[in-house]
Amino acid sequence: KDATMPNLHRVPAIPALGRSKVAILLAASCFPRLCSDAFARNPPRSKSSPTHFVALRLSQPQLWQRIEQLQEEIWPRAAEIWSTANPHIPEEEVKTAFKATVYPASRFHYSLFVANLMEEARLESAKECLSEWFDTDVQQILAGRSTLDIKLVGLNTLRDEVLYLEPDQESLNLMKAMFHKLEMHFHAAGIQDKFRFRPHATIMKASQLRGKALQNLKHGKAIKKTLRYPREAWAEFNRTLGTYSVKEVQLLDMHRPVDGYFVDTWDILG
């Protein structure tokens, strides 16, 4: 564990609510089925689709570097396996496609909740819920700890379409406790969007192959249709990456990011 990692910051609420500031960050577009992981498109908003999510961000540069090293080991192996099974498609095109599915390490996070906060009143209510949640529940859940530490114990996938780093059981239990308490606050405020809590911090996902990266490939659609990360593509690289402290708790808007990360509309006071 890096002893220089800062404490978990309080997520403040807006001054209009009689509290300190709240952090609202604009993030990439989200594939709702996989929480905040898709960042794959920016669909028209409706009153039923999610617009925001609450995230625990791990932003240590040394962690990002380790993730990038892991990605550079895995995607060529995954491309090799896929290419062997599909010899009719040029190998270089397959490599280009798989490399495009790498998820930026700078966006590394775990999601606690997703909700539709399109209406301003609903958004303001969510901010207040976050502040109350932190004040009344988070410190109690941490039970005297000064930080929320997450141990990254290895790789796993969602239907072989999303490759992610999973936490150890203790970290998972803490995040589950935080989720359940936050869900109670949101539900009490009438924010009852359905959300299946399944903590996963994405490092690669098939839905990243989109836009120009997809259009520039002659066989792009054929590759994307069956692009997967089978266990044999990553098992030999599976390893523990260490323990890291959560630096920020954020409410993120599911918009496409700018310059690699999120547009910051409120500053976190640390």
PDB file of C-alpha atoms in Angstrom:
ATOM      1  CA  LYS A   1       0.000   0.000   0.000  1.00  0.00           C
ATOM      2  CA  ASP A   2       1.291   3.418  -0.876  1.00  0.00           C
ATOM      3  CA  ALA A   3       1.587   5.381   2.371  1.00  0.00           C
ATOM      4  CA  THR A   4       1.403   8.675   0.488  1.00  0.00           C
ATOM      5  CA  MET A   5      -2.149   8.072  -0.746  1.00  0.00           C
ATOM      6  CA  PRO A   6      -4.535  10.690   0.641  1.00  0.00           C
ATOM      7  CA  ASN A   7      -7.576  10.119   2.804  1.00  0.00           C
ATOM      8  CA  LEU A   8     -11.008   9.523   1.420  1.00  0.00           C
ATOM      9  CA  HIS A   9     -12.525  12.931   0.749  1.00  0.00           C
ATOM     10  CA  ARG A  10     -15.954  13.927   1.954  1.00  0.00           C
ATOM     11  CA  VAL A  11     -18.412  14.505  -0.859  1.00  0.00           C
ATOM     12  CA  PRO A  12     -19.728  17.938   0.107  1.00  0.00           C
ATOM     13  CA  ALA A  13     -23.207  19.210  -0.705  1.00  0.00           C
ATOM     14  CA  ILE A  14     -24.039  22.452  -2.419  1.00  0.00           C
ATOM     15  CA  PRO A  15     -24.115  25.721  -0.464  1.00  0.00           C
ATOM     16  CA  ALA A  16     -27.831  26.161  -1.261  1.00  0.00           C
ATOM     17  CA  LEU A  17     -28.492  23.183   0.979  1.00  0.00           C
ATOM     18  CA  GLY A  18     -26.716  24.843   3.886  1.00  0.00           C
ATOM     19  CA  ARG A  19     -23.658  22.588   3.595  1.00  0.00           C
ATOM     20  CA  SER A  20     -20.283  22.712   1.882  1.00  0.00           C
ATOM     21  CA  LYS A  21     -19.717  22.103  -1.844  1.00  0.00           C
ATOM     22  CA  VAL A  22     -20.527  18.890  -3.683  1.00  0.00           C
ATOM     23  CA  ALA A  23     -18.497  17.314  -6.465  1.00  0.00           C
ATOM     24  CA  ILE A  24     -20.414  16.806  -9.682  1.00  0.00           C
ATOM     25  CA  LEU A  25     -18.233  15.550 -12.504  1.00  0.00           C
ATOM     26  CA  LEU A  26     -19.234  14.984 -16.094  1.00  0.00           C
ATOM     27  CA  ALA A  27     -18.195  11.520 -17.210  1.00  0.00           C
ATOM     28  CA  ALA A  28     -18.307   9.414 -20.339  1.00  0.00           C
ATOM     29  CA  SER A  29     -21.527   7.970 -21.712  1.00  0.00           C
ATOM     30  CA  CYS A  30     -22.658   4.829 -19.933  1.00  0.00           C
ATOM     31  CA  PHE A  31     -23.992   1.488 -21.022  1.00  0.00           C
ATOM     32  CA  PRO A  32     -26.668   1.230 -18.311  1.00  0.00           C
ATOM     33  CA  ARG A  33     -26.608  -2.563 -18.176  1.00  0.00           C
ATOM     34  CA  LEU A  34     -22.999  -2.470 -17.045  1.00  0.00           C
ATOM     35  CA  CYS A  35     -23.391   0.610 -14.853  1.00  0.00           C
ATOM     36  CA  SER A  36     -20.864   3.281 -15.719  1.00  0.00           C
ATOM     37  CA  ASP A  37     -18.681   0.989 -17.758  1.00  0.00           C
ATOM     38  CA  ALA A  38     -19.776   1.511 -21.264  1.00  0.00           C
ATOM     39  CA  PHE A  39     -18.946   5.105 -22.009  1.00  0.00           C
ATOM     40  CA  ALA A  40     -19.721   3.875 -25.485  1.00  0.00           C
ATOM     41  CA  ARG A  41     -22.356   6.223 -26.731  1.00  0.00           C
ATOM     42  CA  ASN A  42     -24.248   9.372 -25.796  1.00  0.00           C
ATOM     43  CA  PRO A  43     -27.899   8.411 -26.257  1.00  0.00           C
ATOM     44  CA  PRO A  44     -30.821  10.821 -26.152  1.00  0.00           C
ATOM     45  CA  ARG A  45     -31.918  11.297 -22.577  1.00  0.00           C
ATOM     46  CA  SER A  46     -35.315  10.197 -21.360  1.00  0.00           C
ATOM     47  CA  LYS A  47     -36.979  10.139 -17.985  1.00  0.00           C
ATOM     48  CA  SER A  48     -36.362   6.403 -17.750  1.00  0.00           C
ATOM     49  CA  SER A  49     -32.707   6.080 -18.758  1.00  0.00           C
ATOM     50  CA  PRO A  50     -29.881   6.693 -16.253  1.00  0.00           C
ATOM     51  CA  THR A  51     -28.130  10.060 -16.440  1.00  0.00           C
ATOM     52  CA  HIS A  52     -25.760   9.960 -13.445  1.00  0.00           C
ATOM     53  CA  PHE A  53     -23.802   7.536 -11.311  1.00  0.00           C
ATOM     54  CA  VAL A  54     -21.933   7.634  -8.021  1.00  0.00           C
ATOM     55  CA  ALA A  55     -18.333   6.496  -8.332  1.00  0.00           C
ATOM     56  CA  LEU A  56     -15.366   5.675  -6.126  1.00  0.00           C
ATOM     57  CA  ARG A  57     -12.318   6.824  -8.049  1.00  0.00           C
ATOM     58  CA  LEU A  58      -8.841   5.333  -7.791  1.00  0.00           C
ATOM     59  CA  SER A  59      -6.606   7.941  -9.384  1.00  0.00           C
ATOM     60  CA  GLN A  60      -3.073   6.986  -8.363  1.00  0.00           C
ATOM     61  CA  PRO A  61      -0.680   7.354 -11.349  1.00  0.00           C
ATOM     62  CA  GLN A  62       1.276   4.290 -10.264  1.00  0.00           C
ATOM     63  CA  LEU A  63      -1.924   2.232 -10.433  1.00  0.00           C
ATOM     64  CA  TRP A  64      -2.752   3.610 -13.863  1.00  0.00           C
ATOM     65  CA  GLN A  65       0.722   2.597 -15.035  1.00  0.00           C
ATOM     66  CA  ARG A  66       0.243  -0.956 -13.781  1.00  0.00           C
ATOM     67  CA  ILE A  67      -3.148  -1.167 -15.475  1.00  0.00           C
ATOM     68  CA  GLU A  68      -1.672   0.039 -18.767  1.00  0.00           C
ATOM     69  CA  GLN A  69       1.086  -2.588 -18.531  1.00  0.00           C
ATOM     70  CA  LEU A  70      -1.561  -5.241 -17.939  1.00  0.00           C
ATOM     71  CA  GLN A  71      -3.605  -4.040 -20.911  1.00  0.00           C
ATOM     72  CA  GLU A  72      -0.556  -4.165 -23.165  1.00  0.00           C
ATOM     73  CA  GLU A  73      -0.041  -7.792 -22.183  1.00  0.00           C
ATOM     74  CA  ILE A  74      -3.638  -8.873 -22.647  1.00  0.00           C
ATOM     75  CA  TRP A  75      -5.000  -7.280 -25.805  1.00  0.00           C
ATOM     76  CA  PRO A  76      -2.383  -8.802 -28.184  1.00  0.00           C
ATOM     77  CA  ARG A  77      -3.063 -12.247 -26.702  1.00  0.00           C
ATOM     78  CA  ALA A  78      -6.834 -11.790 -27.054  1.00  0.00           C
ATOM     79  CA  ALA A  79      -6.364 -10.614 -30.645  1.00  0.00           C
ATOM     80  CA  GLU A  80      -4.180 -13.637 -31.406  1.00  0.00           C
ATOM     81  CA  ILE A  81      -6.818 -16.052 -30.115  1.00  0.00           C
ATOM     82  CA  TRP A  82      -9.599 -14.357 -32.063  1.00  0.00           C
ATOM     83  CA  SER A  83      -7.492 -14.166 -35.226  1.00  0.00           C
ATOM     84  CA  THR A  84      -6.687 -17.884 -35.064  1.00  0.00           C
ATOM     85  CA  ALA A  85     -10.410 -18.644 -34.966  1.00  0.00           C
ATOM     86  CA  ASN A  86     -11.131 -16.200 -37.810  1.00  0.00           C
ATOM     87  CA  PRO A  87      -8.257 -16.571 -40.305  1.00  0.00           C
ATOM     88  CA  HIS A  88     -10.250 -14.951 -43.124  1.00  0.00           C
ATOM     89  CA  ILE A  89      -9.862 -11.502 -41.521  1.00  0.00           C
ATOM     90  CA  PRO A  90      -6.425  -9.790 -41.768  1.00  0.00           C
ATOM     91  CA  GLU A  91      -4.429 -10.139 -38.552  1.00  0.00           C
ATOM     92  CA  GLU A  92      -3.399  -6.475 -38.454  1.00  0.00           C
ATOM     93  CA  GLU A  93      -7.032  -5.408 -38.644  1.00  0.00           C
ATOM     94  CA  VAL A  94      -7.874  -7.691 -35.717  1.00  0.00           C
ATOM     95  CA  LYS A  95      -5.008  -6.227 -33.682  1.00  0.00           C
ATOM     96  CA  THR A  96      -6.220  -2.703 -34.387  1.00  0.00           C
ATOM     97  CA  ALA A  97      -9.712  -3.645 -33.268  1.00  0.00           C
ATOM     98  CA  PHE A  98      -8.635  -5.228 -29.988  1.00  0.00           C
ATOM     99  CA  LYS A  99      -6.275  -2.398 -29.152  1.00  0.00           C
ATOM    100  CA  ALA A 100      -9.204   0.018 -29.567  1.00  0.00           C
ATOM    101  CA  THR A 101     -11.091  -1.797 -26.783  1.00  0.00           C
ATOM    102  CA  VAL A 102      -8.586  -0.741 -24.126  1.00  0.00           C
ATOM    103  CA  TYR A 103     -10.341   1.374 -21.499  1.00  0.00           C
ATOM    104  CA  PRO A 104      -8.386   4.474 -20.375  1.00  0.00           C
ATOM    105  CA  ALA A 105      -6.731   3.800 -17.025  1.00  0.00           C
ATOM    106  CA  SER A 106      -7.358   7.429 -16.011  1.00  0.00           C
ATOM    107  CA  ARG A 107     -11.096   6.621 -15.746  1.00  0.00           C
ATOM    108  CA  PHE A 108     -10.566   3.738 -13.311  1.00  0.00           C
ATOM    109  CA  HIS A 109     -13.393   3.615 -10.749  1.00  0.00           C
ATOM    110  CA  TYR A 110     -16.046   1.519  -9.030  1.00  0.00           C
ATOM    111  CA  SER A 111     -19.704   2.522  -9.331  1.00  0.00           C
ATOM    112  CA  LEU A 112     -22.000   2.571  -6.310  1.00  0.00           C
ATOM    113  CA  PHE A 113     -25.267   3.683  -7.904  1.00  0.00           C
ATOM    114  CA  VAL A 114     -26.862   4.842 -11.157  1.00  0.00           C
ATOM    115  CA  ALA A 115     -29.984   6.985 -11.462  1.00  0.00           C
ATOM    116  CA  ASN A 116     -31.936   9.279 -13.732  1.00  0.00           C
ATOM    117  CA  LEU A 117     -31.293  12.803 -12.439  1.00  0.00           C
ATOM    118  CA  MET A 118     -32.324  14.687 -15.553  1.00  0.00           C
ATOM    119  CA  GLU A 119     -34.687  16.961 -13.628  1.00  0.00           C
ATOM    120  CA  GLU A 120     -32.937  19.703 -11.679  1.00  0.00           C
ATOM    121  CA  ALA A 121     -34.964  19.116  -8.503  1.00  0.00           C
ATOM    122  CA  ARG A 122     -34.115  15.422  -8.591  1.00  0.00           C
ATOM    123  CA  LEU A 123     -30.427  16.219  -9.088  1.00  0.00           C
ATOM    124  CA  GLU A 124     -30.398  18.618  -6.138  1.00  0.00           C
ATOM    125  CA  SER A 125     -32.119  15.985  -4.004  1.00  0.00           C
ATOM    126  CA  ALA A 126     -29.442  13.455  -4.961  1.00  0.00           C
ATOM    127  CA  LYS A 127     -26.707  15.875  -3.904  1.00  0.00           C
ATOM    128  CA  GLU A 128     -28.333  16.259  -0.511  1.00  0.00           C
ATOM    129  CA  CYS A 129     -28.672  12.485  -0.202  1.00  0.00           C
ATOM    130  CA  LEU A 130     -24.968  12.080  -0.885  1.00  0.00           C
ATOM    131  CA  SER A 131     -24.034  14.569   1.772  1.00  0.00           C
ATOM    132  CA  GLU A 132     -26.341  12.994   4.358  1.00  0.00           C
ATOM    133  CA  TRP A 133     -25.072   9.533   3.417  1.00  0.00           C
ATOM    134  CA  PHE A 134     -21.488  10.550   3.960  1.00  0.00           C
ATOM    135  CA  ASP A 135     -22.213  12.347   7.228  1.00  0.00           C
ATOM    136  CA  THR A 136     -24.339   9.606   8.775  1.00  0.00           C
ATOM    137  CA  ASP A 137     -23.135   6.347   7.242  1.00  0.00           C
ATOM    138  CA  VAL A 138     -19.743   6.309   5.545  1.00  0.00           C
ATOM    139  CA  GLN A 139     -17.610   7.088   8.577  1.00  0.00           C
ATOM    140  CA  GLN A 140     -19.567   4.514  10.575  1.00  0.00           C
ATOM    141  CA  ILE A 141     -19.012   1.883   7.890  1.00  0.00           C
ATOM    142  CA  LEU A 142     -15.294   2.640   7.814  1.00  0.00           C
ATOM    143  CA  ALA A 143     -15.273   2.008  11.603  1.00  0.00           C
ATOM    144  CA  GLY A 144     -12.391   4.259  12.479  1.00  0.00           C
ATOM    145  CA  ARG A 145     -10.442   3.818   9.255  1.00  0.00           C
ATOM    146  CA  SER A 146      -9.194   7.062   7.756  1.00  0.00           C
ATOM    147  CA  THR A 147      -9.515   5.730   4.208  1.00  0.00           C
ATOM    148  CA  LEU A 148     -11.517   3.312   2.116  1.00  0.00           C
ATOM    149  CA  ASP A 149      -8.820   0.940   0.885  1.00  0.00           C
ATOM    150  CA  ILE A 150      -9.550  -1.372  -2.031  1.00  0.00           C
ATOM    151  CA  LYS A 151      -7.363  -4.386  -2.690  1.00  0.00           C
ATOM    152  CA  LEU A 152      -7.306  -5.378  -6.358  1.00  0.00           C
ATOM    153  CA  VAL A 153      -6.964  -9.145  -6.352  1.00  0.00           C
ATOM    154  CA  GLY A 154      -7.291 -10.143  -9.985  1.00  0.00           C
ATOM    155  CA  LEU A 155      -9.198 -10.201 -13.245  1.00  0.00           C
ATOM    156  CA  ASN A 156     -12.672 -11.339 -14.189  1.00  0.00           C
ATOM    157  CA  THR A 157     -15.174 -10.710 -16.976  1.00  0.00           C
ATOM    158  CA  LEU A 158     -18.821  -9.883 -17.577  1.00  0.00           C
ATOM    159  CA  ARG A 159     -19.974 -12.347 -20.251  1.00  0.00           C
ATOM    160  CA  ASP A 160     -16.416 -12.153 -21.683  1.00  0.00           C
ATOM    161  CA  GLU A 161     -17.361  -8.722 -23.067  1.00  0.00           C
ATOM    162  CA  VAL A 162     -15.951  -6.592 -20.239  1.00  0.00           C
ATOM    163  CA  LEU A 163     -12.628  -7.347 -18.587  1.00  0.00           C
ATOM    164  CA  TYR A 164     -12.279  -5.849 -15.132  1.00  0.00           C
ATOM    165  CA  LEU A 165     -10.301  -5.823 -11.912  1.00  0.00           C
ATOM    166  CA  GLU A 166     -12.210  -7.152  -8.943  1.00  0.00           C
ATOM    167  CA  PRO A 167     -11.762  -6.273  -5.259  1.00  0.00           C
ATOM    168  CA  ASP A 168     -11.066  -8.653  -2.407  1.00  0.00           C
ATOM    169  CA  GLN A 169     -13.927  -9.753  -0.157  1.00  0.00           C
ATOM    170  CA  GLU A 170     -13.265  -7.201   2.588  1.00  0.00           C
ATOM    171  CA  SER A 171     -13.244  -4.318   0.100  1.00  0.00           C
ATOM    172  CA  LEU A 172     -16.356  -5.740  -1.544  1.00  0.00           C
ATOM    173  CA  ASN A 173     -18.172  -5.923   1.793  1.00  0.00           C
ATOM    174  CA  LEU A 174     -17.389  -2.277   2.563  1.00  0.00           C
ATOM    175  CA  MET A 175     -18.618  -1.147  -0.852  1.00  0.00           C
ATOM    176  CA  LYS A 176     -21.778  -3.229  -0.474  1.00  0.00           C
ATOM    177  CA  ALA A 177     -22.481  -1.621   2.886  1.00  0.00           C
ATOM    178  CA  MET A 178     -21.996   1.829   1.358  1.00  0.00           C
ATOM    179  CA  PHE A 179     -24.277   0.961  -1.540  1.00  0.00           C
ATOM    180  CA  HIS A 180     -27.113  -0.305   0.656  1.00  0.00           C
ATOM    181  CA  LYS A 181     -27.025   2.800   2.864  1.00  0.00           C
ATOM    182  CA  LEU A 182     -26.888   5.113  -0.148  1.00  0.00           C
ATOM    183  CA  GLU A 183     -29.764   3.235  -1.758  1.00  0.00           C
ATOM    184  CA  MET A 184     -31.840   3.814   1.379  1.00  0.00           C
ATOM    185  CA  HIS A 185     -31.192   7.578   1.231  1.00  0.00           C
ATOM    186  CA  PHE A 186     -32.048   7.733  -2.481  1.00  0.00           C
ATOM    187  CA  HIS A 187     -35.214   5.675  -2.083  1.00  0.00           C
ATOM    188  CA  ALA A 188     -36.351   7.836   0.823  1.00  0.00           C
ATOM    189  CA  ALA A 189     -35.984  10.827  -1.507  1.00  0.00           C
ATOM    190  CA  GLY A 190     -38.027   9.145  -4.234  1.00  0.00           C
ATOM    191  CA  ILE A 191     -35.004   8.187  -6.350  1.00  0.00           C
ATOM    192  CA  GLN A 192     -35.775   4.518  -6.857  1.00  0.00           C
ATOM    193  CA  ASP A 193     -34.080   3.664 -10.133  1.00  0.00           C
ATOM    194  CA  LYS A 194     -33.314  -0.027 -10.533  1.00  0.00           C
ATOM    195  CA  PHE A 195     -29.622  -0.807 -10.186  1.00  0.00           C
ATOM    196  CA  ARG A 196     -27.871  -4.127  -9.780  1.00  0.00           C
ATOM    197  CA  PHE A 197     -24.808  -3.581  -7.629  1.00  0.00           C
ATOM    198  CA  ARG A 198     -21.917  -5.535  -9.112  1.00  0.00           C
ATOM    199  CA  PRO A 199     -18.582  -3.824  -8.386  1.00  0.00           C
ATOM    200  CA  HIS A 200     -16.204  -4.006 -11.313  1.00  0.00           C
ATOM    201  CA  ALA A 201     -13.488  -1.615 -12.457  1.00  0.00           C
ATOM    202  CA  THR A 202     -13.166  -1.955 -16.226  1.00  0.00           C
ATOM    203  CA  ILE A 203      -9.843  -2.171 -18.042  1.00  0.00           C
ATOM    204  CA  MET A 204     -11.086  -3.418 -21.437  1.00  0.00           C
ATOM    205  CA  LYS A 205     -14.502  -3.726 -23.067  1.00  0.00           C
ATOM    206  CA  ALA A 206     -15.834  -4.656 -26.463  1.00  0.00           C
ATOM    207  CA  SER A 207     -18.094  -1.606 -26.660  1.00  0.00           C
ATOM    208  CA  GLN A 208     -15.018   0.621 -26.882  1.00  0.00           C
ATOM    209  CA  LEU A 209     -14.781  -0.414 -30.537  1.00  0.00           C
ATOM    210  CA  ARG A 210     -16.986   2.313 -31.991  1.00  0.00           C
ATOM    211  CA  GLY A 211     -16.966   5.543 -33.981  1.00  0.00           C
ATOM    212  CA  LYS A 212     -13.983   6.143 -36.246  1.00  0.00           C
ATOM    213  CA  ALA A 213     -12.094   3.186 -34.813  1.00  0.00           C
ATOM    214  CA  LEU A 214     -14.900   0.929 -36.032  1.00  0.00           C
ATOM    215  CA  GLN A 215     -15.583   2.761 -39.298  1.00  0.00           C
ATOM    216  CA  ASN A 216     -11.920   2.593 -40.351  1.00  0.00           C
ATOM    217  CA  LEU A 217     -11.919  -1.206 -40.229  1.00  0.00           C
ATOM    218  CA  LYS A 218     -13.092  -3.024 -43.318  1.00  0.00           C
ATOM    219  CA  HIS A 219     -14.301  -5.947 -41.197  1.00  0.00           C
ATOM    220  CA  GLY A 220     -15.012  -3.893 -38.105  1.00  0.00           C
ATOM    221  CA  LYS A 221     -18.639  -4.933 -37.655  1.00  0.00           C
ATOM    222  CA  ALA A 222     -17.798  -8.606 -38.081  1.00  0.00           C
ATOM    223  CA  ILE A 223     -15.026  -8.351 -35.501  1.00  0.00           C
ATOM    224  CA  LYS A 224     -17.149  -6.443 -32.996  1.00  0.00           C
ATOM    225  CA  LYS A 225     -19.986  -8.959 -33.260  1.00  0.00           C
ATOM    226  CA  THR A 226     -17.890 -11.718 -31.691  1.00  0.00           C
ATOM    227  CA  LEU A 227     -15.112  -9.773 -29.948  1.00  0.00           C
ATOM    228  CA  ARG A 228     -14.566 -11.372 -26.540  1.00  0.00           C
ATOM    229  CA  TYR A 229     -11.967 -11.804 -23.800  1.00  0.00           C
ATOM    230  CA  PRO A 230     -11.955 -15.557 -23.067  1.00  0.00           C
ATOM    231  CA  ARG A 231     -10.137 -16.751 -19.973  1.00  0.00           C
ATOM    232  CA  GLU A 232      -7.255 -18.140 -22.007  1.00  0.00           C
ATOM    233  CA  ALA A 233      -6.549 -14.590 -23.197  1.00  0.00           C
ATOM    234  CA  TRP A 234      -5.875 -13.200 -19.724  1.00  0.00           C
ATOM    235  CA  ALA A 235      -5.393 -16.062 -17.238  1.00  0.00           C
ATOM    236  CA  GLU A 236      -1.596 -16.051 -17.498  1.00  0.00           C
ATOM    237  CA  PHE A 237      -1.517 -12.326 -16.718  1.00  0.00           C
ATOM    238  CA  ASN A 238      -3.899 -12.528 -13.761  1.00  0.00           C
ATOM    239  CA  ARG A 239      -2.288 -11.051 -10.661  1.00  0.00           C
ATOM    240  CA  THR A 240      -2.879  -8.867  -7.631  1.00  0.00           C
ATOM    241  CA  LEU A 241      -2.132  -5.199  -8.277  1.00  0.00           C
ATOM    242  CA  GLY A 242      -2.049  -4.070  -4.654  1.00  0.00           C
ATOM    243  CA  THR A 243      -4.138  -1.971  -2.282  1.00  0.00           C
ATOM    244  CA  TYR A 244      -5.155   1.596  -3.070  1.00  0.00           C
ATOM    245  CA  SER A 245      -7.085   4.270  -1.213  1.00  0.00           C
ATOM    246  CA  VAL A 246     -10.163   5.874  -2.749  1.00  0.00           C
ATOM    247  CA  LYS A 247      -9.278   9.501  -3.367  1.00  0.00           C
ATOM    248  CA  GLU A 248     -12.691  10.822  -4.384  1.00  0.00           C
ATOM    249  CA  VAL A 249     -16.362  10.002  -4.172  1.00  0.00           C
ATOM    250  CA  GLN A 250     -18.040  11.537  -7.206  1.00  0.00           C
ATOM    251  CA  LEU A 251     -21.445  12.093  -8.729  1.00  0.00           C
ATOM    252  CA  LEU A 252     -20.860  11.739 -12.454  1.00  0.00           C
ATOM    253  CA  ASP A 253     -22.984  12.770 -15.402  1.00  0.00           C
ATOM    254  CA  MET A 254     -22.993  10.208 -18.208  1.00  0.00           C
ATOM    255  CA  HIS A 255     -21.668  12.451 -20.968  1.00  0.00           C
ATOM    256  CA  ARG A 256     -18.715  11.702 -23.167  1.00  0.00           C
ATOM    257  CA  PRO A 257     -15.523  12.850 -21.447  1.00  0.00           C
ATOM    258  CA  VAL A 258     -13.302  15.700 -22.582  1.00  0.00           C
ATOM    259  CA  ASP A 259      -9.489  15.340 -22.774  1.00  0.00           C
ATOM    260  CA  GLY A 260      -9.538  11.805 -21.400  1.00  0.00           C
ATOM    261  CA  TYR A 261     -11.429  12.378 -18.176  1.00  0.00           C
ATOM    262  CA  PHE A 262     -14.401  14.174 -16.782  1.00  0.00           C
ATOM    263  CA  VAL A 263     -15.445  17.800 -17.049  1.00  0.00           C
ATOM    264  CA  ASP A 264     -15.398  19.160 -13.498  1.00  0.00           C
ATOM    265  CA  THR A 265     -18.298  21.440 -12.600  1.00  0.00           C
ATOM    266  CA  TRP A 266     -17.742  21.379  -8.834  1.00  0.00           C
ATOM    267  CA  ASP A 267     -14.458  21.093  -6.977  1.00  0.00           C
ATOM    268  CA  ILE A 268     -13.873  18.579  -4.227  1.00  0.00           C
ATOM    269  CA  LEU A 269     -12.381  20.140  -1.134  1.00  0.00           C
ATOM    270  CA  GLY A 270      -9.684  17.885   0.224  1.00  0.00           C
TER     271      GLY A 270
END
